[in-house]
XYZ file of C-alpha atoms in Angstrom:
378
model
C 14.034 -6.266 18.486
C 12.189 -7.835 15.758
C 8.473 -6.743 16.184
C 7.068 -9.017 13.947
C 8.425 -12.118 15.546
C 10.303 -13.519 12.760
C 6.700 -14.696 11.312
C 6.349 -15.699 7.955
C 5.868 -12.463 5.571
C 2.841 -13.083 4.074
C -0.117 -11.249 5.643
C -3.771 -11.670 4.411
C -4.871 -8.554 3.728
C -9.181 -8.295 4.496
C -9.634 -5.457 2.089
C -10.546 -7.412 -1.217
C -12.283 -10.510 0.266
C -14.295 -12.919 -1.755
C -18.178 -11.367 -2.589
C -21.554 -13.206 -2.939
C -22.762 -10.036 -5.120
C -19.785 -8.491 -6.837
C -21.380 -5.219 -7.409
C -22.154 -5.154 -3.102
C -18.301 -4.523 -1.588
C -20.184 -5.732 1.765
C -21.714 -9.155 0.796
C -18.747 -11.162 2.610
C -18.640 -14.329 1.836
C -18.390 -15.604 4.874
C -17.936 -18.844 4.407
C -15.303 -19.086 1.570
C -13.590 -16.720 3.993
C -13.425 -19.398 6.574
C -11.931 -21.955 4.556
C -9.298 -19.170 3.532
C -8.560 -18.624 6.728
C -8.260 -22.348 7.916
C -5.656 -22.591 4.670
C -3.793 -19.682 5.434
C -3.417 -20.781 9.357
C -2.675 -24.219 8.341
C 0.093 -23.443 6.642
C 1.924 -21.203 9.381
C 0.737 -17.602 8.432
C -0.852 -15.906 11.315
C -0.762 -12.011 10.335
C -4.455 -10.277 9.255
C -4.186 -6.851 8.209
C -8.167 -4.837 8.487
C -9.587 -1.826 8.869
C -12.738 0.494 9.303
C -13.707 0.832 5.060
C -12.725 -2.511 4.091
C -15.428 -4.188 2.566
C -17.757 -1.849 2.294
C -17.642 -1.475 6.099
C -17.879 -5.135 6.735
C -14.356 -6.186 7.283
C -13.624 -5.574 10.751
C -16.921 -7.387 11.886
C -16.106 -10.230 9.350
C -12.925 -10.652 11.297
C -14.874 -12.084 14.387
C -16.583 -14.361 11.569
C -14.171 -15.602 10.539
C -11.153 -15.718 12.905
C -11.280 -14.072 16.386
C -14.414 -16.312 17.501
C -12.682 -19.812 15.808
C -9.325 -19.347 17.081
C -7.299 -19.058 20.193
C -6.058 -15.379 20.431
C -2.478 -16.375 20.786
C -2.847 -18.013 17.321
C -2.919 -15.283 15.172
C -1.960 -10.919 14.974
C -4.416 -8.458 13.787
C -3.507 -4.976 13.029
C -6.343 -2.233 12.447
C -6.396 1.105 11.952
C -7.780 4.453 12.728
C -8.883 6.925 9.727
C -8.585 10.223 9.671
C -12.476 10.737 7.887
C -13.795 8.742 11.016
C -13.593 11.693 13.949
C -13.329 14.725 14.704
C -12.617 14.934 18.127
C -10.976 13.582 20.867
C -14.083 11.651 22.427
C -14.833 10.576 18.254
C -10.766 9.451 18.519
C -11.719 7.018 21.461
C -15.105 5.579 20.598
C -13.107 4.414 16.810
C -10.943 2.409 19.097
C -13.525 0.646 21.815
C -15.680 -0.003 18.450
C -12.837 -1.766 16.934
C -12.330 -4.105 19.587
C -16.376 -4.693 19.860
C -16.387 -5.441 16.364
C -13.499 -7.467 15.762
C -13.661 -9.402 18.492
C -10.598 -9.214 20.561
C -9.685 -7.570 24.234
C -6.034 -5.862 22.367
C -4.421 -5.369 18.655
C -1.783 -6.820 17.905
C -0.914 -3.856 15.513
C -2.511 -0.313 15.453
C -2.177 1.771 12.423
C -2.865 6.008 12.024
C -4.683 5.378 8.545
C -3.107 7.131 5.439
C -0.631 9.938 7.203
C 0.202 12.562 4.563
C 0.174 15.927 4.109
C -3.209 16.484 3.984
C -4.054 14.200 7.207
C -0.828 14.944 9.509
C -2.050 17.909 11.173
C -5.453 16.622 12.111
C -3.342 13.316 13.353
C -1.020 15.765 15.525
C -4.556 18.096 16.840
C -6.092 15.146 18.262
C -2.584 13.615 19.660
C -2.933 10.456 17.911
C 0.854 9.709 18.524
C 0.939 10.069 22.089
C -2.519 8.413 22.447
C -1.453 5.311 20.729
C 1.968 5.561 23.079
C -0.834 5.359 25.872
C -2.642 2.184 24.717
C 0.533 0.492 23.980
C 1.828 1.526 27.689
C -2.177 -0.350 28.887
C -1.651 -3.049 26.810
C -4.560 -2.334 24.279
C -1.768 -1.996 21.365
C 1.198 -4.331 20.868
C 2.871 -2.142 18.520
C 2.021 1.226 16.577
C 2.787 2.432 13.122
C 1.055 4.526 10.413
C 0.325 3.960 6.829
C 1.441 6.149 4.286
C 0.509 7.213 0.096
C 2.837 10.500 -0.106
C 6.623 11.389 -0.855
C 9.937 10.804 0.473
C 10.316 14.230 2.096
C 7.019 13.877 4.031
C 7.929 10.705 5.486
C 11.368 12.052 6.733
C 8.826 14.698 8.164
C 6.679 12.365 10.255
C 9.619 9.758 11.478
C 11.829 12.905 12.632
C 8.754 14.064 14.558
C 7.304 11.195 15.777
C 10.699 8.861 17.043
C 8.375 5.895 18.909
C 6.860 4.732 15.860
C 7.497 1.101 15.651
C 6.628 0.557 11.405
C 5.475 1.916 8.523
C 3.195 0.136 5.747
C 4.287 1.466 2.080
C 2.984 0.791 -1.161
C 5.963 -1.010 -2.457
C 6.131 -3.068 -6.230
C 8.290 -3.023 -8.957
C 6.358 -0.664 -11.066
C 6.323 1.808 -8.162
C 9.930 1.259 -7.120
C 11.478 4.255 -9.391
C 7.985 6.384 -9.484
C 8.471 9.831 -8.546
C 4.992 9.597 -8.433
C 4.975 6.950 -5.788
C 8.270 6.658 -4.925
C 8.272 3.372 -3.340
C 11.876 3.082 -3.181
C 13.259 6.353 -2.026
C 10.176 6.275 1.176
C 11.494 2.551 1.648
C 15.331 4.010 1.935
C 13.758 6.675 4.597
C 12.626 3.705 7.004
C 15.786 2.636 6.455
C 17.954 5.723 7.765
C 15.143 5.770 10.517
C 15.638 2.184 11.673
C 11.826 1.427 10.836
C 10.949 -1.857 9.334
C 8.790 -1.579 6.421
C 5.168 -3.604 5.788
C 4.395 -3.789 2.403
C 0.655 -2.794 0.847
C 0.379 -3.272 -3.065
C 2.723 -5.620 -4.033
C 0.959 -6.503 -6.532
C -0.690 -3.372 -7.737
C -4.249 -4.461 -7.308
C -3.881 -7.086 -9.774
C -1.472 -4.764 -12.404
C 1.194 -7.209 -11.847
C -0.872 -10.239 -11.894
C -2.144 -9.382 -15.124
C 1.247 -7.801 -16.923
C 2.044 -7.443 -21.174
C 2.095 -10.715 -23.115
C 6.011 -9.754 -23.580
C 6.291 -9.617 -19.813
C 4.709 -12.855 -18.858
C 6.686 -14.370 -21.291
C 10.139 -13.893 -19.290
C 8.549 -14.963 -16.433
C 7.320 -18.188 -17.438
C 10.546 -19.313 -19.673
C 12.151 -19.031 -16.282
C 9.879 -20.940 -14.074
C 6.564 -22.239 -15.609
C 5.255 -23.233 -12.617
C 5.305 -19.756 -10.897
C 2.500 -17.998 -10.961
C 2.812 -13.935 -12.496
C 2.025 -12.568 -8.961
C 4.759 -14.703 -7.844
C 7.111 -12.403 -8.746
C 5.655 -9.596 -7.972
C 4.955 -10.492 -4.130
C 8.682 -12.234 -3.806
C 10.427 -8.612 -5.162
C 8.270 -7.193 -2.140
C 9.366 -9.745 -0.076
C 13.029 -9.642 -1.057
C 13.975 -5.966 0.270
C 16.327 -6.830 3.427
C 13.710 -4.124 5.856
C 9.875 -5.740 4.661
C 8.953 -7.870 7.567
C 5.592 -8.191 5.963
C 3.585 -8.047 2.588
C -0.502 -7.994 2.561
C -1.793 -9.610 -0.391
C -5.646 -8.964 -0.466
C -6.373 -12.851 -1.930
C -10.126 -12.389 -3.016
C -10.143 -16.735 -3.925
C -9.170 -19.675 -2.893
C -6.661 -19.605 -5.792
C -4.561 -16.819 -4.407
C -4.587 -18.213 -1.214
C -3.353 -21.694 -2.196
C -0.668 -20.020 -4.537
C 0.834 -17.660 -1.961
C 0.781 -19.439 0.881
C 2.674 -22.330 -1.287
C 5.601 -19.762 -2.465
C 5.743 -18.095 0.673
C 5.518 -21.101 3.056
C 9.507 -21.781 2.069
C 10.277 -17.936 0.772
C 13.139 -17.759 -1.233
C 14.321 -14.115 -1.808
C 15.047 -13.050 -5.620
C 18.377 -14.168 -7.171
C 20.123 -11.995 -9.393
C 18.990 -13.449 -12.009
C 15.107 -12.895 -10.959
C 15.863 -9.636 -10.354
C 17.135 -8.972 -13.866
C 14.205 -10.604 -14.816
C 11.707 -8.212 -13.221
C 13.970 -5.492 -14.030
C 13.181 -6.129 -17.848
C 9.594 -7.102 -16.996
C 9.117 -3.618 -15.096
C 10.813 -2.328 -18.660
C 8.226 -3.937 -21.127
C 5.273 -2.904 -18.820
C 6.543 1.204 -18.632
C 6.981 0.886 -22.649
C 3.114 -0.014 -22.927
C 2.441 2.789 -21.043
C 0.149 5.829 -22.329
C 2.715 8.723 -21.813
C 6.297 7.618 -22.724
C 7.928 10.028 -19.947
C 11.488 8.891 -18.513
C 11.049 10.786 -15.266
C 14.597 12.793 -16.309
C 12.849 16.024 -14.887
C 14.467 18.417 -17.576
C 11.212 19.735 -17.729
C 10.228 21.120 -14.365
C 12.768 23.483 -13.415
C 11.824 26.248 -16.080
C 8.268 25.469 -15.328
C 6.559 29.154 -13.701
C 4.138 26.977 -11.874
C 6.085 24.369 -10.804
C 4.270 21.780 -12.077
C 5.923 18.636 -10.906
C 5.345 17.135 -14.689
C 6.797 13.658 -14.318
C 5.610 12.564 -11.207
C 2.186 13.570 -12.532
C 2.447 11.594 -15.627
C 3.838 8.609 -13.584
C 0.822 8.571 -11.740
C -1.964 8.817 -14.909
C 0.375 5.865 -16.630
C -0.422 3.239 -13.611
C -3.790 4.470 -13.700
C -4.546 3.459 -16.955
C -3.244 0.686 -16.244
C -5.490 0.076 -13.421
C -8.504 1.898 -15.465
C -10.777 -1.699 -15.474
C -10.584 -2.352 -12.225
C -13.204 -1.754 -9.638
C -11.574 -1.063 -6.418
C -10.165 2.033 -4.777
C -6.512 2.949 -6.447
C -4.133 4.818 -4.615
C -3.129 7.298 -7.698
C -5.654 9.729 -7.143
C -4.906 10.411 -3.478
C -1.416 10.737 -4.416
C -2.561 13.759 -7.171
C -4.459 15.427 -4.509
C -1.266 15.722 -2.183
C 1.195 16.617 -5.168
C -1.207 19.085 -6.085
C -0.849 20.684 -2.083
C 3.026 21.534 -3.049
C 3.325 21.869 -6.886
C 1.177 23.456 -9.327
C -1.461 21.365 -10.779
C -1.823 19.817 -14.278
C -4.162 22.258 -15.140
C -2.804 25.485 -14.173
C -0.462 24.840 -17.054
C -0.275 27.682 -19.216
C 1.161 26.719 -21.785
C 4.205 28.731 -21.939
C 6.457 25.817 -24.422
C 9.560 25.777 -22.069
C 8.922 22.545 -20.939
C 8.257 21.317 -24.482
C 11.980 22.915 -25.437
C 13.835 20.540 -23.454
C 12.279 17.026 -23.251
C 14.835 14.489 -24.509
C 11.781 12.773 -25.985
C 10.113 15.577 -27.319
C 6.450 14.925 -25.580
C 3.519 16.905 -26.182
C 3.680 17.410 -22.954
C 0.796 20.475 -22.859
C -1.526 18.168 -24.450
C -0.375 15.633 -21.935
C -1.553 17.532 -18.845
C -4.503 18.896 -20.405
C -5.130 14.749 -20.264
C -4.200 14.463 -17.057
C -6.059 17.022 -15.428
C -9.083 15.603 -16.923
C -8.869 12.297 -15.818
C -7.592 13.299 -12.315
C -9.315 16.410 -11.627
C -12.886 15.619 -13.875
C-alpha cells in the first residue's frame, strides 16, 4: 500500500520560511507565505511537513495562516511531530498532541512523527509508550499514518524498526554528500528501510543550502550539462531518484525556490546515468575542498585504545565547515553527541601515534581531533 498516495515528491518543508527580521526566526512572513503556498498548491503539491521548534516556535500556528484556514482539508497532508525536549510525562505526551491540532488548525494529521529517535531519545520514546500511543490515535482516526525521524547510524535504526514493526516511514537526512558518510550514513540507514519494507522521506536534500551553493569546479559540470537547471536541482532530483523516497522536504525560504522546484518536480524525471556520474564527480570536487582530507578507509580505528571512531568524526567537522556561515540549526553536532555515547570522543585521544602509523594518507590525525573536539565539544 502506498501511504503517500502516489503524490508528487516534493514536500514544503515550514522549517526555514521567509522572515520580516532575519535575525527574529519567528517574524513569519505571513504573507509571502501565502502566495508560496497558493504556488505550491497550484501546481499539484499538497504535502507540508511542520513541527513544534520550527520558526522559532511559530510554524505550527503559521500553518493555520497560511493553509488549514484557506483550504479545504481534503486538499492538502500535514505531518507534525512530537519532540522528545517537549514532556516529560504521560499527561505532558497528550497535551503536545491536543496543542498541535489547536494550533495548526485541523481535527487529524495526516502524518505524525516521534521527533529525532536516536540513541539518546529512544528510551524516553519507549517510557512514555510513544509507539503504542501513536498506534492508538491512528486506530481513532487522529493520525493517518506514523513514522519517526531519525539523525543516528545504521545499527540504531535496525534497532528501532526490529522493535517497533507498525511503523509506517522513516524521514532521513539523505544527499549526495551524506550518501557515503560514516558520519551520516545516509545510504547504509536508507538500505535499512529497505530490508524493513519502510519507505523513506527525505530531510536535507540539499544540505541547508551546501549543495545549492557547491565549488566553482562543481557548478561547472552541472551547468555544461543543463544551463537551465538550477544547482539545487540536482541535488533534490538525486534525493528524489532512490527507488524507496516517496517524499523530499525542501525548506524554500523565497519565492525563487518555490517557483524552481515546483517547476522540476511538477514533471520529475529521475537521474540518468549520466546525471548520476555527474553528481558522482560533483560529490568528488566538493570532498577534495574539504578541511580534513580523510577517505573514511578506517585503517585507523581498530588499534585505537579508545575507540575513537576517527573517520566518522572527521566526516562530520568537514560538512560542518562547510555549513560554518550559515545561521540555522545543522544536524552535525547532534550526530557528535550520539557517536560520542558509543565510541570514545575526539578528545580523549591520547595521543598514542598508532593511528598516525597506518593512514594511507598520512594525516595529522592527533592534531586533527584536537580540532575537532574544539569545534564540537567548545
Amino acid at each position: 500500500m502506498d501511504i503517500f498516495n502516489q503524490a508528487k515528491k516534493l514536500g514544503f518543508g515550514l522549517m526555514r520560511l521567509p522572515l520580516l527580521d532575519p535575525a527574529d526566526d519567528g517574524s513569519i512572513d505571513l504573507e509571502l507565505t501565502k502566495k508560496m503556498v497558493d504556488v505550491y498548491m497550484e501546481r499539484g503539491f499538497t504535502y507540508f511537513d511542520t513541527a513544534i521548534m520550527y520558526c522559532g516556535m511559530k510554524s505550527q500556528s503559521a500553518v493555520k495562516d497560511v493553509l488549514t484556514s484557506r483550504y479545504p482539508r481534503e486538499s492538502f497532508t500535514l505531518a507534525t511531530k512530537l519532540h522528545a525536549d517537549f514532556f516529560n510525562s504521560i499527561e505532558g505526551r497528550d497535551r503536545i498532541f491536543e496543542e498541535q491540532l489547536e494550533s495548526t488548525g485541523v481535527d487529524y494529521f495526516d502524518y505524525y512523527l516521534i521527533h529525532d529517535v536516536g540513541s539518546d531519545r529512544y528510551d524516553k520514546y519507549l517510557k512514555f509508550n510513544c509507539f503504542e500511543w501513536l498506534k492508538e490515535k491512528k486506530a481513532q482516526g487522529l493520525v493517518k499514518h506514523f513514522g519517526f525521524s531519525f539523525h543516528d547510524n545504521a545499527e540504531m535504526l535496525e534497532k528501532i524498526l526490529s522493535e517497533q514493526p507498525d511503523v509506517e516511514f522513516v524521514q532521513l537526512q539523505l544527499n549526495y554528500l551524506d550518501w557515503e558518510s560514516e558520519g551520516v550514513q545516509s545510504r547504509k540507514c536508507y538500505e535499512v528501510c529497505e530490508k524493513y519494507g519502510k519507505p523513506v522521506v527525505v530531510m536535507e536534500p540539499v544540505r541547508g543550502g551546501t549543495l545549492a551553493n557547491v565549488p566553482k569546479d562543481a557548478e561547472k559540470l552541472f551547468l555544461d550539462y543543463n544551463p537551465d537547471a538550477s544547482v539545487a536541482s540536482w541535488a533534490i532530483r538525486f534525493a528524489a531518484s532512490q527507488p524507496n523516497v516517496k517524499m523530499v522536504l525542501s525548506g524554500m525560504s523565497n519565492m525563487e525556490q518555490m517557483e524552481d522546484n515546483t517547476g522540476f518536480m511538477s514533471d520529475f524525471k529521475p537521474l540518468n546515468e549520466e546525471e548520476l556520474a555527474i553528481v558522482k564527480e560533483a560529490e568528488k570536487i566538493i570532498h577534495d575542498s574539504l578541511a580534513i582530507p580523510c577517505t573514511g578507509c578506517s585503517y585507523c580505528t581498530e588499534g585505537c585504545p579508545m575507540k575513537i571512531a576517527i573517520p566518522r568524526y572527521f566526516a562530520l567537522y568537514n560538512v560542518d565547515m562547510l555549513e560554518k556561515d550559515m545561521d540555522a540549526w545543522r544536524p552535525q553536532g547532534t550526530y557528535y553527541e550520539r557517536l560520542a555515547q558509543v565510541f570514545g570522543r575526539p578528545s580523549e585521544c591520547i595521543a598514542c601515534g598508532k593511528c598516525e602509523g597506518i593512514c594511507p594518507q598520512h594525516l595529522p590525525i592527533i592534531e586533527d581531533l584536537k580540532i575537532v573536539a574544539n569545534h564540537f565539544e567548545k
